[in-house]
PDB file of C-alpha atoms in Angstrom:
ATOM      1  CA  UNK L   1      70.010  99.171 117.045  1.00 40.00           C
ATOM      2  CA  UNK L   2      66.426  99.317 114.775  1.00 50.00           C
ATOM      3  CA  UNK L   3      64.575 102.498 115.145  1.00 59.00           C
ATOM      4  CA  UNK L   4      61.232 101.764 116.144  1.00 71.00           C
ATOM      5  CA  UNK L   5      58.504 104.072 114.967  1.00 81.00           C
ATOM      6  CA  UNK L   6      56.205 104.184 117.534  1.00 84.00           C
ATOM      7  CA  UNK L   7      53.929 106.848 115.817  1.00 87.00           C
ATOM      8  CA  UNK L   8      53.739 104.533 112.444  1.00 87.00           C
ATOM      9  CA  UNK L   9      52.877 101.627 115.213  1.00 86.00           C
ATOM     10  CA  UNK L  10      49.871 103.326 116.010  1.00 88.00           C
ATOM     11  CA  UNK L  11      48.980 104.359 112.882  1.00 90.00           C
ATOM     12  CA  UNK L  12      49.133 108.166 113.606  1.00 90.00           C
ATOM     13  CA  UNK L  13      50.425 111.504 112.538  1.00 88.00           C
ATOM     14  CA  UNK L  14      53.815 112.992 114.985  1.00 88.00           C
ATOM     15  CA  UNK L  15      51.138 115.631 115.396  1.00 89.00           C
ATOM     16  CA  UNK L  16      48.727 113.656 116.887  1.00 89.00           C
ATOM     17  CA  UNK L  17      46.920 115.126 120.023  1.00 92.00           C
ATOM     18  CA  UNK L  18      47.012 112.769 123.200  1.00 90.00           C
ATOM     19  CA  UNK L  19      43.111 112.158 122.107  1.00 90.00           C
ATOM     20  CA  UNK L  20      44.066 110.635 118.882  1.00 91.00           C
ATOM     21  CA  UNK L  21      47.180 108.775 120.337  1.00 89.00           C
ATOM     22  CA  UNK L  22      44.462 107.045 122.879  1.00 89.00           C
ATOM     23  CA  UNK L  23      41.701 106.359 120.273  1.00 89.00           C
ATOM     24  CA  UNK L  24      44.221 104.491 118.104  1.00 87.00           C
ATOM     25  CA  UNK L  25      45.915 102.617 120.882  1.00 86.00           C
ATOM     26  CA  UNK L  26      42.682 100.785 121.834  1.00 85.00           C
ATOM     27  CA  UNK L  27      41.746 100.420 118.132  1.00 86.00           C
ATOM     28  CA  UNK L  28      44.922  98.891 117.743  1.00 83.00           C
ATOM     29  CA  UNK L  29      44.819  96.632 120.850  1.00 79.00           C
ATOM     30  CA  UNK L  30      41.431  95.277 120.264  1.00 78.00           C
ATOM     31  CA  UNK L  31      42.467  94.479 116.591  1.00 79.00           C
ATOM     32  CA  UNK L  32      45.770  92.606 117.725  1.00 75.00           C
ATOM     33  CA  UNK L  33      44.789  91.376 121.240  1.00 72.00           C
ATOM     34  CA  UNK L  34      46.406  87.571 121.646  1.00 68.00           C
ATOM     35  CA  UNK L  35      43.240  86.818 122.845  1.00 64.00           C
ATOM     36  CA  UNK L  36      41.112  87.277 119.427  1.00 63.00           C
ATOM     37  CA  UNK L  37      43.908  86.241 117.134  1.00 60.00           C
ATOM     38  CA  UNK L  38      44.398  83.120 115.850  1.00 58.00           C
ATOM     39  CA  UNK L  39      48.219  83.495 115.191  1.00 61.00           C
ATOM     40  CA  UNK L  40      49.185  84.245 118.671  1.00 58.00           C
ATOM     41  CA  UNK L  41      52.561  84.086 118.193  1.00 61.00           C
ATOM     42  CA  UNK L  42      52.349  86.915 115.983  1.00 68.00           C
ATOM     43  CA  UNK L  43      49.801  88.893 117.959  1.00 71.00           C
ATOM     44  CA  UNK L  44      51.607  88.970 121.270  1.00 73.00           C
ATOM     45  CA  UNK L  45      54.693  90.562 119.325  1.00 75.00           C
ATOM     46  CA  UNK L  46      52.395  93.007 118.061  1.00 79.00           C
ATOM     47  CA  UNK L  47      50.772  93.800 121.089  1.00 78.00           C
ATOM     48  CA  UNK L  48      53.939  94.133 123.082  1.00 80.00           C
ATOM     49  CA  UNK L  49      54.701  96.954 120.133  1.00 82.00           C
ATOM     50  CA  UNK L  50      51.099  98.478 120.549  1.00 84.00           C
ATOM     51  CA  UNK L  51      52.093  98.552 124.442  1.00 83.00           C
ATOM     52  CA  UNK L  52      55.144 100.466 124.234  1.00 82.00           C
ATOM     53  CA  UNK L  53      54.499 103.064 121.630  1.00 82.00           C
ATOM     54  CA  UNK L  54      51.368 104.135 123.973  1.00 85.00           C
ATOM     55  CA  UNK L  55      53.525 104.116 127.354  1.00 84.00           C
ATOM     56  CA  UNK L  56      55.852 106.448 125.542  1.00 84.00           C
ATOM     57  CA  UNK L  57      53.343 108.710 123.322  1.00 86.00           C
ATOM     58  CA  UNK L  58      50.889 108.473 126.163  1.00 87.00           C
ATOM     59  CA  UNK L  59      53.030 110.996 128.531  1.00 85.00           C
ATOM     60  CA  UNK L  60      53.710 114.170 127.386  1.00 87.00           C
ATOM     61  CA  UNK L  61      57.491 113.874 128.584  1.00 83.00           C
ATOM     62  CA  UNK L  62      58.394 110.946 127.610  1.00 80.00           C
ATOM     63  CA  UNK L  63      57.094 111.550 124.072  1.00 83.00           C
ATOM     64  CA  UNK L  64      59.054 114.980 124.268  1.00 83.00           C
ATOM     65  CA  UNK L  65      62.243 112.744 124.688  1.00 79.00           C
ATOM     66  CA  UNK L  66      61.255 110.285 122.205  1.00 79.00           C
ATOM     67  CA  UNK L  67      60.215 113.161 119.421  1.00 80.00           C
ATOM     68  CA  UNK L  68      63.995 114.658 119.979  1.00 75.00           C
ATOM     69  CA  UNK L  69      66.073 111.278 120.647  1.00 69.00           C
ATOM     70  CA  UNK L  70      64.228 108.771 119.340  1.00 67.00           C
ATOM     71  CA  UNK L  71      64.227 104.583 120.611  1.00 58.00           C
ATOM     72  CA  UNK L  72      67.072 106.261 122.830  1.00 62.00           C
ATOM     73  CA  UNK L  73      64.712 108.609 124.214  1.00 62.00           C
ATOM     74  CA  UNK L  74      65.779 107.099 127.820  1.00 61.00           C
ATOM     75  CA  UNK L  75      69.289 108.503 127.956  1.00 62.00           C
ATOM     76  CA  UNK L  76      68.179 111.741 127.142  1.00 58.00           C
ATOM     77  CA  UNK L  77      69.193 112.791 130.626  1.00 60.00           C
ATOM     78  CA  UNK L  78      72.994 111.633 129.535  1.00 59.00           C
ATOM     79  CA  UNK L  79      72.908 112.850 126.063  1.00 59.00           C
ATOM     80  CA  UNK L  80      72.312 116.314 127.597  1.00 60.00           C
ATOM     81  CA  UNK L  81      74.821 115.842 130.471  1.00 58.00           C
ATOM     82  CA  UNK L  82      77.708 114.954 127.815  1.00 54.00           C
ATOM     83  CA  UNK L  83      76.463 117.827 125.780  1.00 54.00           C
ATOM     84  CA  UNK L  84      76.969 120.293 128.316  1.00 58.00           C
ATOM     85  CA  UNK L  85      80.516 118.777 129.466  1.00 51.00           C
ATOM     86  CA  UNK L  86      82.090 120.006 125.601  1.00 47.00           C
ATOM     87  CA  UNK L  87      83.358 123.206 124.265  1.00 40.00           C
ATOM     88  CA  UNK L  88      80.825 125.157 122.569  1.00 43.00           C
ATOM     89  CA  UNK L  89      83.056 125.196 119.526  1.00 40.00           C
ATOM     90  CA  UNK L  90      82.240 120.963 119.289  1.00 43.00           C
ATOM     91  CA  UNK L  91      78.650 121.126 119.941  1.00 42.00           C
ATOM     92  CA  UNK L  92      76.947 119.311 117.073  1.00 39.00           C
ATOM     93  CA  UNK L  93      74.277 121.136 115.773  1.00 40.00           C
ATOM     94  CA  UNK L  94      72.282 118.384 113.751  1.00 42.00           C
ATOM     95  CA  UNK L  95      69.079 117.125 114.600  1.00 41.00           C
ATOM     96  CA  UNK L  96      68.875 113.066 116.126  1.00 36.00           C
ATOM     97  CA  UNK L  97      67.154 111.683 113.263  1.00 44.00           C
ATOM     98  CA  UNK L  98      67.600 108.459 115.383  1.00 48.00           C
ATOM     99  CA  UNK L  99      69.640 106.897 118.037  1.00 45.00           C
ATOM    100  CA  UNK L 100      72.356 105.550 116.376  1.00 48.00           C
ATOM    101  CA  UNK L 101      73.428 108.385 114.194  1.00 53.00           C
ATOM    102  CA  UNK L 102      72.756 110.838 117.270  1.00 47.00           C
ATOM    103  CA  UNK L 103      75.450 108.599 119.246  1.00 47.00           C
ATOM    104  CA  UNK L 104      77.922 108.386 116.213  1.00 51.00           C
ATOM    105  CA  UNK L 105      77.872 112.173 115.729  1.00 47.00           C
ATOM    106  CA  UNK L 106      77.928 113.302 119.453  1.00 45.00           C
ATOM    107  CA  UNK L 107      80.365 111.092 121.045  1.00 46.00           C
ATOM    108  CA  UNK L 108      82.078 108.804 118.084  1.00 47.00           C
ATOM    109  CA  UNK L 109      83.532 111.865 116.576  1.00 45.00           C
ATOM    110  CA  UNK L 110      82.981 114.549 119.133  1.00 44.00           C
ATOM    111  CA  UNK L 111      84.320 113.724 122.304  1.00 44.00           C
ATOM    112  CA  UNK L 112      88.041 113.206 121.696  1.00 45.00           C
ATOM    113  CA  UNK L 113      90.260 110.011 121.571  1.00 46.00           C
ATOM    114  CA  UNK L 114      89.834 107.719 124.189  1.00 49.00           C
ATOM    115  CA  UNK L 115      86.661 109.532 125.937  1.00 50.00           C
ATOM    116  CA  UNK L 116      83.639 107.662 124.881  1.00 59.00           C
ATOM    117  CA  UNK L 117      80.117 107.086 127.166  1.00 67.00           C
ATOM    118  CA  UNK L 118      78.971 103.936 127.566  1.00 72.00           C
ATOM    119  CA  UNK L 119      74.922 102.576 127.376  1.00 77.00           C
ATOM    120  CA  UNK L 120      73.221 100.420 128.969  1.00 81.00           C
ATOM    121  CA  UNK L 121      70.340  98.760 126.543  1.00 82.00           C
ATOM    122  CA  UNK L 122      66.648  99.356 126.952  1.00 85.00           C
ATOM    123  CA  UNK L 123      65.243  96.309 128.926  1.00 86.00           C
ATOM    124  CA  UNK L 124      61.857  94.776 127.053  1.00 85.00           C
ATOM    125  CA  UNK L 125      58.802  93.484 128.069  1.00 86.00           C
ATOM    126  CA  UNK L 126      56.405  90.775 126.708  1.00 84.00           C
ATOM    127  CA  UNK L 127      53.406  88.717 127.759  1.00 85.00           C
ATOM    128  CA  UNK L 128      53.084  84.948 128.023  1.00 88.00           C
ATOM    129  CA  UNK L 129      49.949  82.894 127.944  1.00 91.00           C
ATOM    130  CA  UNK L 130      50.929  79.158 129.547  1.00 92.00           C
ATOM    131  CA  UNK L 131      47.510  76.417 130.123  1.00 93.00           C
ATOM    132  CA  UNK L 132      47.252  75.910 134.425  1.00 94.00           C
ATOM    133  CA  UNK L 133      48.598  72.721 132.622  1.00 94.00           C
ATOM    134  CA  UNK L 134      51.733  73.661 131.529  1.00 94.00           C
ATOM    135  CA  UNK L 135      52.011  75.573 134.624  1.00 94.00           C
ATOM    136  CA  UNK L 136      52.176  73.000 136.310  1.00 95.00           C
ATOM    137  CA  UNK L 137      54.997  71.385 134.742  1.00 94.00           C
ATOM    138  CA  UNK L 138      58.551  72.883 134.361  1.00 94.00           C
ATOM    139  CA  UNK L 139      59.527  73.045 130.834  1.00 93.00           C
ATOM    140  CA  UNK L 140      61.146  75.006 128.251  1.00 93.00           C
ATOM    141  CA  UNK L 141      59.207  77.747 125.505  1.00 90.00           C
ATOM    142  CA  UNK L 142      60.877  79.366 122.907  1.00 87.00           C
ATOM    143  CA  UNK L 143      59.716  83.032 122.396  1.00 83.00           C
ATOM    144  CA  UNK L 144      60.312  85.575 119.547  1.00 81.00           C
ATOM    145  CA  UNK L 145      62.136  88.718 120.614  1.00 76.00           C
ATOM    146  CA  UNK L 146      63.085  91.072 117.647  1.00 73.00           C
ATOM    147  CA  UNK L 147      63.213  88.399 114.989  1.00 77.00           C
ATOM    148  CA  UNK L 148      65.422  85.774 117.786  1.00 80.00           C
ATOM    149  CA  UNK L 149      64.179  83.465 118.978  1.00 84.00           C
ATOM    150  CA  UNK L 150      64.813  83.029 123.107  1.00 85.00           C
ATOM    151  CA  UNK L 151      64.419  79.406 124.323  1.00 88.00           C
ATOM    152  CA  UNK L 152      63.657  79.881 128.115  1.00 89.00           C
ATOM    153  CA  UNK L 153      62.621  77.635 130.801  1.00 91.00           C
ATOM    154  CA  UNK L 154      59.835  77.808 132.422  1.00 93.00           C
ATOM    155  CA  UNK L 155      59.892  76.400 136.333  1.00 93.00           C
ATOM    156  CA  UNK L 156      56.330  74.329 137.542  1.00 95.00           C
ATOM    157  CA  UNK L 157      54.419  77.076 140.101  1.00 95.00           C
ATOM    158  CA  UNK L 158      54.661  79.880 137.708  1.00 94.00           C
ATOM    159  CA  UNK L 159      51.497  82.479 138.646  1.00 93.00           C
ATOM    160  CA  UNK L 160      49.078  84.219 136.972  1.00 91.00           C
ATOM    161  CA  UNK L 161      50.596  88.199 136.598  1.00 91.00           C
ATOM    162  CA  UNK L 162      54.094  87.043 137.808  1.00 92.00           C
ATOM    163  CA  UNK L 163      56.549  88.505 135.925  1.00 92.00           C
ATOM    164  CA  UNK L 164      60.404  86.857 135.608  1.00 91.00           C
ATOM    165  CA  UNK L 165      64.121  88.215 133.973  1.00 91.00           C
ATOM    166  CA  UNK L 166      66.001  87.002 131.805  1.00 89.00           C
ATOM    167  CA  UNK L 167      69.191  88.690 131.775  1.00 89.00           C
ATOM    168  CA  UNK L 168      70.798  90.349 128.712  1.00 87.00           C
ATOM    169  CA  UNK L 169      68.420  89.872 126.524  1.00 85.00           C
ATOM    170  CA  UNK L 170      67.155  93.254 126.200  1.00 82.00           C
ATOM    171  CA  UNK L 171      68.280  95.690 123.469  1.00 83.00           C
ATOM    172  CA  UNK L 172      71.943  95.820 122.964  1.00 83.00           C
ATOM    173  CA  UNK L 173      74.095  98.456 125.038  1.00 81.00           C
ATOM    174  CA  UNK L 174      75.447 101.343 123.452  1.00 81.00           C
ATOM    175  CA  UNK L 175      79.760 101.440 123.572  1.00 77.00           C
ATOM    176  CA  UNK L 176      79.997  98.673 125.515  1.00 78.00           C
ATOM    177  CA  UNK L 177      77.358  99.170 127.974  1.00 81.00           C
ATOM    178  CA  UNK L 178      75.270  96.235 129.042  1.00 87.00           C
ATOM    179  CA  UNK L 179      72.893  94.870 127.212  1.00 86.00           C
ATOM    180  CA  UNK L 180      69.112  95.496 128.868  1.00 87.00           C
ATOM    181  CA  UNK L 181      67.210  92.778 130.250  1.00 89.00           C
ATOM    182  CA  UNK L 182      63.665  90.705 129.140  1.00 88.00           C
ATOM    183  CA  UNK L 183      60.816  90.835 131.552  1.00 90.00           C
ATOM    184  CA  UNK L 184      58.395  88.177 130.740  1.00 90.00           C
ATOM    185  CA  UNK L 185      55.015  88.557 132.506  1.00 90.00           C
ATOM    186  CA  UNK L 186      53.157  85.188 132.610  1.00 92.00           C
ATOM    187  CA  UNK L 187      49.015  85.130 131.796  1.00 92.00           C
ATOM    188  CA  UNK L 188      47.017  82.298 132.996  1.00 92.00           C
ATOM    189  CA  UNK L 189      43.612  81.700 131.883  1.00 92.00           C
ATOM    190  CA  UNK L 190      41.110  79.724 133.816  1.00 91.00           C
ATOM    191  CA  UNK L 191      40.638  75.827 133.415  1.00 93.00           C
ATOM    192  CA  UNK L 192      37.648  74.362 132.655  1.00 92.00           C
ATOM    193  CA  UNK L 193      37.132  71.907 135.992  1.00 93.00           C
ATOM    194  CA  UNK L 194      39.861  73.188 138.344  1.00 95.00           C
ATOM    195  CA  UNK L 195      40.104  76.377 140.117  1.00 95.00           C
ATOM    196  CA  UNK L 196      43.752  77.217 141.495  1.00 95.00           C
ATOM    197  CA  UNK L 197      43.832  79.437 144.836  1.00 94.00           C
ATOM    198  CA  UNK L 198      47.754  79.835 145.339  1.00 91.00           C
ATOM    199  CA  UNK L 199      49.351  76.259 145.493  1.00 94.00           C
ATOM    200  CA  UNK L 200      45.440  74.870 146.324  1.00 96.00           C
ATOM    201  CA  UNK L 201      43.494  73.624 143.746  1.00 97.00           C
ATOM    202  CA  UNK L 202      39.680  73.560 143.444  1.00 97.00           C
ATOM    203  CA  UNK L 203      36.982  71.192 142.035  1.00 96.00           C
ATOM    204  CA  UNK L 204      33.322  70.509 141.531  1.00 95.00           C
ATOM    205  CA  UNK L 205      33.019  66.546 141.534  1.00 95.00           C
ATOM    206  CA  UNK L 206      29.206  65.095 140.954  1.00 94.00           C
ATOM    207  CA  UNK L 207      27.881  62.305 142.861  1.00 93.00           C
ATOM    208  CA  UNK L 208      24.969  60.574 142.248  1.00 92.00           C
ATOM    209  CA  UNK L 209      22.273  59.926 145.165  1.00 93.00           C
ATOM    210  CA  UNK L 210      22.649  56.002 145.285  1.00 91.00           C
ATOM    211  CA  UNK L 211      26.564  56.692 145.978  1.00 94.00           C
ATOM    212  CA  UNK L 212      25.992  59.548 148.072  1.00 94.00           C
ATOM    213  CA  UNK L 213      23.218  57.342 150.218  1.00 93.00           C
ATOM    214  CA  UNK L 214      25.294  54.210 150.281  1.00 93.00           C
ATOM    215  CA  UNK L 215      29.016  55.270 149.776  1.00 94.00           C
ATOM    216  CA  UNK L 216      31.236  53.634 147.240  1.00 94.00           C
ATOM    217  CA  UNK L 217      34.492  54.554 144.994  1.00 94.00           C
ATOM    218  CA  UNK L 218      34.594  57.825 142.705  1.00 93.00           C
ATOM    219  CA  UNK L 219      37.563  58.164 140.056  1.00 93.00           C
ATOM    220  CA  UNK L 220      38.722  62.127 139.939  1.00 94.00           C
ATOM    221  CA  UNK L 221      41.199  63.963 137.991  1.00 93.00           C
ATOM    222  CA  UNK L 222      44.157  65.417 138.890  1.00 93.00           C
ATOM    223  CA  UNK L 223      46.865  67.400 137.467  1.00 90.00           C
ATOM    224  CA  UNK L 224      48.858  64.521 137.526  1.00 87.00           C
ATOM    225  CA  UNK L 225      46.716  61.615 136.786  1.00 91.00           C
ATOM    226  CA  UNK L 226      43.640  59.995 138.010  1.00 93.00           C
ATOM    227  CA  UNK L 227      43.031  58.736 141.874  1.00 94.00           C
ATOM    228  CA  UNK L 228      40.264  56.592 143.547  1.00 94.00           C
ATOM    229  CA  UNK L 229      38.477  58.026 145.984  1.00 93.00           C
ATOM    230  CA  UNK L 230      36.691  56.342 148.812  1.00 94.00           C
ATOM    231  CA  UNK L 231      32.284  57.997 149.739  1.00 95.00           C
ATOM    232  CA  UNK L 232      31.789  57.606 152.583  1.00 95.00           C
ATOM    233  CA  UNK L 233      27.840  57.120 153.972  1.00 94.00           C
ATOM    234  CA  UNK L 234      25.257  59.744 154.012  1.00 93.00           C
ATOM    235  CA  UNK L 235      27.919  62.188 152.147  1.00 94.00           C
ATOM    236  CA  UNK L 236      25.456  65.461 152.009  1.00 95.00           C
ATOM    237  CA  UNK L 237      25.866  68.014 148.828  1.00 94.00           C
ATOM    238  CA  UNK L 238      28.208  70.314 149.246  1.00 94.00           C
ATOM    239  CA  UNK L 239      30.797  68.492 151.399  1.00 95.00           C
ATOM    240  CA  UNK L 240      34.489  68.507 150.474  1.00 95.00           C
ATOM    241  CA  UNK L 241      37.204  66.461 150.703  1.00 95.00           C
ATOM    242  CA  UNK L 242      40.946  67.081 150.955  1.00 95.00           C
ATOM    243  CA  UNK L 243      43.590  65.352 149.047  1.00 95.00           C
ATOM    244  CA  UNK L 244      46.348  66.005 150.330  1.00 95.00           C
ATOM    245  CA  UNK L 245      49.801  66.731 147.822  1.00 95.00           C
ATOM    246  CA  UNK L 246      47.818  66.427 144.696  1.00 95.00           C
ATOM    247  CA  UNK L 247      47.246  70.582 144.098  1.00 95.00           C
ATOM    248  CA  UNK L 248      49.982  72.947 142.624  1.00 96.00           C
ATOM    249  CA  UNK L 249      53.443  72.899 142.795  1.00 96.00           C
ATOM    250  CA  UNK L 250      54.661  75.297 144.608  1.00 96.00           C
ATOM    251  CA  UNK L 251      57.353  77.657 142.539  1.00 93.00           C
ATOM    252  CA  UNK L 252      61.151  76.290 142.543  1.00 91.00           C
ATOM    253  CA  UNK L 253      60.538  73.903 145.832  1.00 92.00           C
ATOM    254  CA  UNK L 254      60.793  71.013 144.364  1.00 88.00           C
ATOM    255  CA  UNK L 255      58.816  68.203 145.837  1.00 90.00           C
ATOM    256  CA  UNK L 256      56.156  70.725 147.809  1.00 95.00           C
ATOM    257  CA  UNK L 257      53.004  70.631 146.598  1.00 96.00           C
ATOM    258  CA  UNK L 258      49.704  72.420 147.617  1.00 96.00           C
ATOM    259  CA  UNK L 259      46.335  70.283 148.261  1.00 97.00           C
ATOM    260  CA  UNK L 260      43.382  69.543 146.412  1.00 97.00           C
ATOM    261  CA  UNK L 261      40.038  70.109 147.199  1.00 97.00           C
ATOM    262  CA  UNK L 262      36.945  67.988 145.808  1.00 97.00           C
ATOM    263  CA  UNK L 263      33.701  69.204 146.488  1.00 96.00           C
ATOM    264  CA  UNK L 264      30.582  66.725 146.382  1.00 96.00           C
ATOM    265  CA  UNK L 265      27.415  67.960 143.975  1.00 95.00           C
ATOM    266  CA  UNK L 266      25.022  65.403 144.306  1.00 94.00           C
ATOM    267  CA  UNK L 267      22.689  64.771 141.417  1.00 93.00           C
ATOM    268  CA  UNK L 268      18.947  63.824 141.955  1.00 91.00           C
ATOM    269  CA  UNK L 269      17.782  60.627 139.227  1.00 88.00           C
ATOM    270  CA  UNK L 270      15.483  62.226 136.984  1.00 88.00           C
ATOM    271  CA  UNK L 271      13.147  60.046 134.581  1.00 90.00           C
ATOM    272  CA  UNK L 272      12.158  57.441 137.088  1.00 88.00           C
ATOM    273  CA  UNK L 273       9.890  54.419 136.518  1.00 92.00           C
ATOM    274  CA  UNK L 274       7.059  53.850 138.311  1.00 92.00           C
ATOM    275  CA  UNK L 275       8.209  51.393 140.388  1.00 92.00           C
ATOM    276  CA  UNK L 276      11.451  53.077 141.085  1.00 87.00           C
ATOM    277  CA  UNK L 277       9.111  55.914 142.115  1.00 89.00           C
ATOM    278  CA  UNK L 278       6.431  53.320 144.879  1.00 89.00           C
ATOM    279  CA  UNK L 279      10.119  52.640 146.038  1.00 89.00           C
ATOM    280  CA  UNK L 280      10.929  56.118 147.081  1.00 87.00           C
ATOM    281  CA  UNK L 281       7.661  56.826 149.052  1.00 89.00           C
ATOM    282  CA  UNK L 282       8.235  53.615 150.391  1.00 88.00           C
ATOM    283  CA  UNK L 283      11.547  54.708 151.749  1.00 87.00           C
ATOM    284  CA  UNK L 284       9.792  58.093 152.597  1.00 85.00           C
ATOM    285  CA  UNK L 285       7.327  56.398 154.614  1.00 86.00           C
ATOM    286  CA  UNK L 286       9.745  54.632 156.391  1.00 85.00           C
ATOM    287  CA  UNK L 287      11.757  57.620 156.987  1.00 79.00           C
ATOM    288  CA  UNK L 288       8.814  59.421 158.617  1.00 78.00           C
ATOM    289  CA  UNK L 289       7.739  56.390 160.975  1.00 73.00           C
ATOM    290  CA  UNK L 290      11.289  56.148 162.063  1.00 71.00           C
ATOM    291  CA  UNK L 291      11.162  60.064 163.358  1.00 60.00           C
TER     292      UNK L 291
END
């Protein structure tokens, strides 16, 4: 298993004080934030490294375990356990320079023939920015993990923050333990016309006055194509509509789909002519005598 060097991550000294392990974490997340990177690929690798080398420097135990044990600074609790369980006369006295020799020296050649502990590997975490389009869809991704790449699919419904596992593919487990698991955690950024409320979806639809007045037939985007819509009479600004089936899908039920809502912004003719103009205070006056 690599040794990651979560101090050389960050940029910092082992002697760094939490101060200094918090000032370079946010110069380092600002500097390889997915968001403000043009290879984001790249960046969300990176910023999944940034993440973990703060959890683990951030808190004073953890980074205790880590400065001692090293990536395997999670089975600390075991390494001490075995330690304890042999004669003082086989207690290695070396320092863990990193996991793997730690492992080799403490239980490959240590603990006696046929007595060995087994590992389970560290599960790992990583971000994943999908379009409300893609979303939408199922479909397949590949991501980087470690230099592998992972080809995973992606079921239509996925949220904004949800997280999903993908089993095994974690860091390997130490003599024959199980290997640890991949969380992916799923980051949706907002669309430009639709708003998404659970399965519902929202948008803003203009109308212009004549339509609104008189009623007629209004083409609107969907997520899944265009639809004609019938205006009624008299529609007033800010009504909404409901069509129903043509929101979100909802996540692994196929065939159920949320609703979507169109909301009417009517637009008021600007630039008018001058007899366009005698027209509307004609209508006006009409208006008035009919009160």
């Amino acid at each position: 298993m690599d040794f990651i060097d979560y101090y050389k991550t960050l940029g910092i000294d082992k002697k760094a004080s939490p101060e200094q392990v918090k000032k370079a974490y946010r110069k380092m997340a600002r500097k390889f934030h997915p968001d403000l990177s043009p290879d984001k690929k790249d960046a969300q690798l990176n910023f999944q490294k940034i993440n973990e080398a703060n959890k683990v420097l951030s808190d004073p135990e953890s980074r205790k375990m880590y400065d001692q044990y090293g990536k395997d600074w999670q089975h600390a609790g075991d390494f001490e356990k075995a330690k304890s369980a042999q004669s003082s006369d086989r207690r290695s006295t070396r320092s863990a320079q990193n996991a793997s020799d730690f492992f080799e020296s403490m239980f490959g050649r240590n603990m006696g023939s046929g007595h060995q502990v087994m590992f389970s590997g560290e599960d790992y975490r990583a971000s994943l920015e999908v379009s409300l389009v893609e979303a939408s869809k199922t479909h397949v991704q590949t991501l980087n993990v470690n230099g592998k790449g992972i080809r995973i699919t992606i079921p239509a419904g996925i949220e904004h923050g949800q997280t999903i596992k993908i089993k095994n593919h974690g860091s390997p487990g130490m003599n024959g333990g199980l290997n640890g698991d991949l969380f992916i955690m799923f980051s949706i950024p907002d669309h430009p016309d639709f708003k998404r409320l659970k399965n519902n979806l929202y948008v803003t639809k203009e109308l212009d006055l004549y339509m609104a007045i008189l009623g007629g037939e209004l083409t609107v985007d969907t997520l899944s194509g265009k639809v004609k819509l019938k205006v009624k009479p008299e529609t007033q600004n800010g009504e909404k509509v409901k069509l129903k089936g043509k929101g979100f899908p909802v996540y692994k039920n196929d065939g159920a789909f949320g609703d979507l809502y169109v909301t009417y912004q009517i637009k008021i003719p600007t630039g008018l002519s001058v007899r366009e103009k005698e027209l509307f205070k004609e209508l006006s006056k009409l208006t008035k005598d009919k009160a």
